[in-house]
Coordinates of C-alpha atoms in Angstrom, one line a residue:
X1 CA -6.2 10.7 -16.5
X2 CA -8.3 13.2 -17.2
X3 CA -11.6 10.8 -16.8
X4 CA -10.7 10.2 -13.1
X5 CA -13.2 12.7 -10.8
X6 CA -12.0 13.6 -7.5
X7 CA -14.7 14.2 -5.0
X8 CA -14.8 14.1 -1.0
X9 CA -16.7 11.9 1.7
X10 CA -17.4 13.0 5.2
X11 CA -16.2 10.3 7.3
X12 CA -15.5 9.5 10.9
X13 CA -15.0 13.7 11.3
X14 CA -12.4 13.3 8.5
X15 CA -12.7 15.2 4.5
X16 CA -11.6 12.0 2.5
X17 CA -10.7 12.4 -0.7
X18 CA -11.7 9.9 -3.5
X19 CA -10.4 9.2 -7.0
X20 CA -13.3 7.2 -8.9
X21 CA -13.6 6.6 -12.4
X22 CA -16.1 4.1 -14.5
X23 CA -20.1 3.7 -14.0
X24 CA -20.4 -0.6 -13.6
X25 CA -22.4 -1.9 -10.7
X26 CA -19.5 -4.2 -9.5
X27 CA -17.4 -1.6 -7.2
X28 CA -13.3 -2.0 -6.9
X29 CA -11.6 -0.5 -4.3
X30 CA -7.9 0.1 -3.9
X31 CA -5.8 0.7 -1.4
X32 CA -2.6 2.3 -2.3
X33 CA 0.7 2.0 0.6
X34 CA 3.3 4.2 1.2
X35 CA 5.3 6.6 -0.3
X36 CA 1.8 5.7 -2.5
X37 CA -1.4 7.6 -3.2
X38 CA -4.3 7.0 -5.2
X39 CA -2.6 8.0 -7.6
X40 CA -0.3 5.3 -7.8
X41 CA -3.7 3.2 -8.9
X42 CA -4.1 5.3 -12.2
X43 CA -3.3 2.1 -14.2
X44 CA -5.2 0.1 -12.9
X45 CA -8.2 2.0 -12.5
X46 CA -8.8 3.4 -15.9
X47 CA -7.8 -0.4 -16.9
X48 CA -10.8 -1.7 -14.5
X49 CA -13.4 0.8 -15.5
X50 CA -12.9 0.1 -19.5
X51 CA -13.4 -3.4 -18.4
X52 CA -17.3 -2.7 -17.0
X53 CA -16.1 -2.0 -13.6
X54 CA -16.3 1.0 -11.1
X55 CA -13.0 1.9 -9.7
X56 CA -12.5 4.3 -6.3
X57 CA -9.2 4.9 -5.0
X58 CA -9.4 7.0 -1.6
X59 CA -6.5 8.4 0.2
X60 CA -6.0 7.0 3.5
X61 CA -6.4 10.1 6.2
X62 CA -3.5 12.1 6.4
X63 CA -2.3 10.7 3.2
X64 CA -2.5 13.2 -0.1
X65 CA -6.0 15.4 -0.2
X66 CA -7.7 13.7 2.2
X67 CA -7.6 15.5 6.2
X68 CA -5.2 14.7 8.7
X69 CA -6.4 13.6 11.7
X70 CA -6.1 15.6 14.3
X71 CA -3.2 13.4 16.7
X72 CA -1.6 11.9 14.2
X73 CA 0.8 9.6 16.1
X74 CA -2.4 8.7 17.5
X75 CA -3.5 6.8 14.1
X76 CA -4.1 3.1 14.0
X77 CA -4.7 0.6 11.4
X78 CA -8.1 0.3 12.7
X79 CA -9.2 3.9 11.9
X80 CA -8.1 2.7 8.4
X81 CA -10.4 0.3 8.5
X82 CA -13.1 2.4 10.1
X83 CA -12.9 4.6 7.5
X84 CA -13.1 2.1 4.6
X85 CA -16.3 0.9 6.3
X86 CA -17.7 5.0 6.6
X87 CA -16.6 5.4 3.0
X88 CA -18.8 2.3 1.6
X89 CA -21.6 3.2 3.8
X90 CA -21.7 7.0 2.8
X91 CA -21.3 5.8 -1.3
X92 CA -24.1 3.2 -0.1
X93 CA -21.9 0.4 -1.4
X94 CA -22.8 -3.1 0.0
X95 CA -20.0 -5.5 -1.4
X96 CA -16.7 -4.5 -3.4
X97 CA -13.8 -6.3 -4.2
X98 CA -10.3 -4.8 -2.7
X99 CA -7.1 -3.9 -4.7
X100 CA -4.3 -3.0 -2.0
X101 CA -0.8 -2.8 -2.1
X102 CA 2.1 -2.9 0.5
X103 CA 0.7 -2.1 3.7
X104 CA -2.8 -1.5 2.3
X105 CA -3.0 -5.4 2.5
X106 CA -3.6 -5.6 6.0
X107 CA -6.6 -3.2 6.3
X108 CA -8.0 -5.0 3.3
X109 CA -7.5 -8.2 4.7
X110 CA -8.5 -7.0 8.8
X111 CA -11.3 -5.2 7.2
X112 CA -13.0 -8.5 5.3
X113 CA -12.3 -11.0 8.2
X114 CA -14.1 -8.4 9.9
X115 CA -17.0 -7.8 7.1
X116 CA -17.1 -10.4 5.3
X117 CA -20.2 -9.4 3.9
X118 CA -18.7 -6.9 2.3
X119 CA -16.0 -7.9 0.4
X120 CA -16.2 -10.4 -3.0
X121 CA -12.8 -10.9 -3.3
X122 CA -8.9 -9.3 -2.6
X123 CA -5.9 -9.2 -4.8
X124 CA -2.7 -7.8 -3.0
X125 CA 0.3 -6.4 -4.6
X126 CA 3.6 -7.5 -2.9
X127 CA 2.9 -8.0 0.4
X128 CA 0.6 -11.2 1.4
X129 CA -2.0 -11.7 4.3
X130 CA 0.0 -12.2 7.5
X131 CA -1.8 -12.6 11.2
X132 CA -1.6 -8.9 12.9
X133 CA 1.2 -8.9 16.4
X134 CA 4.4 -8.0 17.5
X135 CA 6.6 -7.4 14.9
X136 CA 10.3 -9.3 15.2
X137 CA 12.1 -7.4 12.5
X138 CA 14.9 -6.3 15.5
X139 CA 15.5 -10.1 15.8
X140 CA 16.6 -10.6 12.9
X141 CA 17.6 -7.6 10.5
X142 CA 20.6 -4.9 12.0
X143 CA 19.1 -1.2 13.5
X144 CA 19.7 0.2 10.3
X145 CA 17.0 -1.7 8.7
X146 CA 14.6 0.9 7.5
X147 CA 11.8 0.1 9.4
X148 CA 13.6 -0.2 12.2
X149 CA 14.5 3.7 11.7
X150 CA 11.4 4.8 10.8
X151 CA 9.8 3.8 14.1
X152 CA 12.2 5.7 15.7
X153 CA 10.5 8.8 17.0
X154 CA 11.7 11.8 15.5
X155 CA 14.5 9.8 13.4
X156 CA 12.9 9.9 9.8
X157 CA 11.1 13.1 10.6
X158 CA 15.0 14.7 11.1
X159 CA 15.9 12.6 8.0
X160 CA 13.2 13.3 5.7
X161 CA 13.2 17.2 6.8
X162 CA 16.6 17.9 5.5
X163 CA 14.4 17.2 2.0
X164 CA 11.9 18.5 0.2
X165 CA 8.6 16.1 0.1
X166 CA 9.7 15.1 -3.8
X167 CA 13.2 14.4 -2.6
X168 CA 11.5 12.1 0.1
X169 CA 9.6 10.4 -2.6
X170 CA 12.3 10.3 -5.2
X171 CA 14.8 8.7 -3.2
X172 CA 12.0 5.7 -1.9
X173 CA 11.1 5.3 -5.4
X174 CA 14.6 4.3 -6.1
X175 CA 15.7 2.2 -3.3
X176 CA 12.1 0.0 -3.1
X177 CA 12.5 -1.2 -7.0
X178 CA 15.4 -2.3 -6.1
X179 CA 15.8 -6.3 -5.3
X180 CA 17.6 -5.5 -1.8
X181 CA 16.2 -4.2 1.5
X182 CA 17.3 -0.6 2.4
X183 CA 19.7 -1.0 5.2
X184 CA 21.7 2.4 6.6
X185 CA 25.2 1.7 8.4
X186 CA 25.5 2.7 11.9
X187 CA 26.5 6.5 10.9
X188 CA 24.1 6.7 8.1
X189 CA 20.3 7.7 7.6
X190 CA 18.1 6.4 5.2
X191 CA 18.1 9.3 2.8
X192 CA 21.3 8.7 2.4
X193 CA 21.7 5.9 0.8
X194 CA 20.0 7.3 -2.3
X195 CA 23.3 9.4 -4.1
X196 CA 21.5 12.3 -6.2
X197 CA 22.9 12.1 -9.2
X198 CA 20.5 8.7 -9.0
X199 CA 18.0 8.8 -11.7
X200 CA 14.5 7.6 -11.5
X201 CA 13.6 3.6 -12.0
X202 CA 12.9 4.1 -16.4
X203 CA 8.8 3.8 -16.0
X204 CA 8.5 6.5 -13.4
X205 CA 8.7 9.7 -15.0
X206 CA 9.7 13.2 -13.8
X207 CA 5.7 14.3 -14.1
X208 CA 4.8 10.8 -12.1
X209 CA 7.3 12.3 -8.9
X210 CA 6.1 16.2 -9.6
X211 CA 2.3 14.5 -8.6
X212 CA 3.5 13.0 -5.8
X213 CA 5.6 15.6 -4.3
X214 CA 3.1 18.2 -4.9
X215 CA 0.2 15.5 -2.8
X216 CA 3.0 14.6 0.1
X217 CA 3.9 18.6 0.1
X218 CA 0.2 18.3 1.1
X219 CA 0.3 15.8 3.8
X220 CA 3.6 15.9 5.1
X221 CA 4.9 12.5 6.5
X222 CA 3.4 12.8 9.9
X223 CA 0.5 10.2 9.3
X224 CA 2.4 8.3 6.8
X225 CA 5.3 7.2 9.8
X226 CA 2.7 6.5 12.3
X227 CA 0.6 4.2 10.1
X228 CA 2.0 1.8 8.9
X229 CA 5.3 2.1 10.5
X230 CA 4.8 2.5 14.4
X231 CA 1.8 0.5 14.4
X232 CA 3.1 -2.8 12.5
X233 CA 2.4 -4.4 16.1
X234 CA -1.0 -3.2 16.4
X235 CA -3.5 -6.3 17.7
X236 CA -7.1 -6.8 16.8
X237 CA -10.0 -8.7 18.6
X238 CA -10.1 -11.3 15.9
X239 CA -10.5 -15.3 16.9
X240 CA -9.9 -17.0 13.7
X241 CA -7.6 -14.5 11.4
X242 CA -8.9 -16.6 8.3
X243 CA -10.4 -15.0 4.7
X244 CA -12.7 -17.9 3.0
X245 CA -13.4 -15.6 -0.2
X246 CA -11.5 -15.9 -3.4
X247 CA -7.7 -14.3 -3.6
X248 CA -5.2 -13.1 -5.8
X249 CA -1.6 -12.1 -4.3
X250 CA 0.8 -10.5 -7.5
X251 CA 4.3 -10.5 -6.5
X252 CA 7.4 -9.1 -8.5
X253 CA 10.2 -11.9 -8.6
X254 CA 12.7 -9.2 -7.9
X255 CA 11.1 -7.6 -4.5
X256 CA 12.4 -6.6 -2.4
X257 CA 10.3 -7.6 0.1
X258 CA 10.8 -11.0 -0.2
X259 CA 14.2 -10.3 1.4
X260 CA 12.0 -9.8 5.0
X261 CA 13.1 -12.9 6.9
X262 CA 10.9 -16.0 5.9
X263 CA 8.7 -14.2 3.8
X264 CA 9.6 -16.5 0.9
X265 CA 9.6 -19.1 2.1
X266 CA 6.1 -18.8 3.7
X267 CA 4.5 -17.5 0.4
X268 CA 5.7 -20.2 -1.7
X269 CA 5.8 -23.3 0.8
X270 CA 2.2 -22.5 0.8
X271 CA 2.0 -21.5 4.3
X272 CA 0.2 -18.2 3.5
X273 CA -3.1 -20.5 2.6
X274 CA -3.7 -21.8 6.1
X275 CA -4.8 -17.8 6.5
X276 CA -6.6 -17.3 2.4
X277 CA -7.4 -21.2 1.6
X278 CA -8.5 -19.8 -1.5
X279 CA -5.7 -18.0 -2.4
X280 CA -3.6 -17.8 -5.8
X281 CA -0.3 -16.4 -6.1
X282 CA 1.0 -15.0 -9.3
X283 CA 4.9 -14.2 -9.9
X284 CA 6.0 -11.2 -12.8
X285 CA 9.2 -11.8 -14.0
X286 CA 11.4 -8.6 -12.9
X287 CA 8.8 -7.1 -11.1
X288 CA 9.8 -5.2 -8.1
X289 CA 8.0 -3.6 -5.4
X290 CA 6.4 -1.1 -7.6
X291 CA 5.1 -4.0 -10.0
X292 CA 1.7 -2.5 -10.9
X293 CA 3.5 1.0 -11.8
X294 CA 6.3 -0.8 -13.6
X295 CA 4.2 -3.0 -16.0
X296 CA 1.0 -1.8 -16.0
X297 CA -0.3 -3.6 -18.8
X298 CA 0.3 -7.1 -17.8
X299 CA -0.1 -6.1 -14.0
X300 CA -4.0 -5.0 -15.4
X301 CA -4.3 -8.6 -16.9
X302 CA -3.9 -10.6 -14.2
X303 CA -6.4 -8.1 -12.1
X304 CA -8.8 -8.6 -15.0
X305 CA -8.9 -12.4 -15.2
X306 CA -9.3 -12.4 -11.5
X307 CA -12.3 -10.0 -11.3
X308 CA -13.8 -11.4 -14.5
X309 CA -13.5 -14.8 -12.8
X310 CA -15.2 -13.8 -9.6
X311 CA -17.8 -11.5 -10.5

């Protein structure tokens, strides 16, 4: 860990911090999701810059070290993707491949339909390319569906400020590698279906959540709630929502968001590649949500062999 640099970009009015590591003239980005940070890429980056590559990992704004902007229920996907395009512009770096997981996907995949100059390739951890719109999650999951209750104004902030920001992390740690989609009763909140007496998923250690908490102490959850959460519906100005470039989408067998309705279904009928034509979707046995934390080793494999094919 301690061959990662940390340094910080001036972007869109923003301090972004970046996490880089490895010297190779082919650039990897990735783009961590949430309760992530770029430290949740430590793997995978060290992994990736042994291998000849150059490996950044920013924080999002209002994520970790990087600045919060300054309205942050104001923040869309598209300053996201606003700032990706400011970061590789102030690094002067013409054409990367992206590494994104969870919600990170879509600004990946938003960013190279919209520069596809710019991008070689994407691999996406648990979560594929889906067309940006209205989200229909209240069709078909109760109002305790986590989402649901984060979009809430003022609903997780009450829940998540009963806690300390390591408590916050802690208990979505635990109930996201499980196989089942975090659902609170009608008199419950979402903290609280986490007992604490809980312990931590076996391959994320004490010191993993003490960097974490001490980052989202940092932050706070302001940003984090707005984006992705209250702006899953967010539209974009895009005609033909298609990537043409090579892809690579790593799913865990157990999770648990393939429990969203008809996301299996359109992953494996295929479905997914009317969006990525060139897409190829790799399954690890047991794998949940936090696959590329869990098994590292063979997660860093199938990144490898993707980028090593591409290049």
């Amino acid at each position: 860990m301690d061959r990662i640099e940390h340094k910080y970009v001036e972007v869109n009015g923003l301090k972004l911090h970046l996490a880089e590591i490895g010297t190779g003239s082919l650039v990897v980005v990735f783009l961590h999701g949430f309760p992530e940070i770029w430290y949740s890429w430590r793997h995978q980056m060290i992994a990736v810059a042994d291998a000849g590559f150059r490996a950044i990992a920013p924080d999002f704004r209002g994520y970790g070290l990087s600045d919060p902007p300054t309205e942050p229920e104001k923040t869309t996907f598209a300053d996201f993707i606003n700032d990706l395009l400011g970061i590789l512009d102030a690094l002067g770096i013409s054409k990367v491949f992206l590494i994104a997981k969870d919600f990170g996907a879509r600004p990946a995949y938003i960013f190279a339909i919209l520069h596809p100059e710019r991008v070689s390739g994407i691999v996406t951890l648990g979560v594929p390319f889906a067309p940006p719109g209205p989200s229909t999650f209240s069709k078909y999951l109760p109002e305790g569906f986590y989402i649901l209750r984060w979009q809430e104004p003022g609903r997780a902030e009450a829940d998540f400020g009963r806690l300390d920001a390591k408590t916050v992390v802690r208990n979505i740690y635990i109930l996201f590698s499980k196989s089942e989609l975090p659902i609170a009763g009608e008199n419950q909140e979402i903290m609280d279906l986490v007992e604490p007496s809980t312990p931590l998923p076996p391959w994320f250690t004490e010191e993993d959540l003490a960097s974490y908490g001490v980052l989202y102490e940092k932050s706070g959850f302001r940003t984090a709630l707005q984006v992705p959460y209250r702006s899953i519906s967010e539209e974009f100005n895009i005609t033909n929502p298609k990537f043409e470039a090579p892809a690579l989408l790593i799913m865990g067998e157990k999770d648990c968001v393939l429990k969203f309705p008809g996301m299996e279904e359109y992953i494996k009928s295929g479905q997914v590649k009317i969006f990525v034509p060139n897409l190829e979707i790799l399954s690890v046995p047991e794998g949940s949500h936090f696959v590329q934390e869990q098994f590292p080793d063979h997660v860093n494999q199938l990144i490898l062999t993707f980028l090593n094919k591409h290049c």
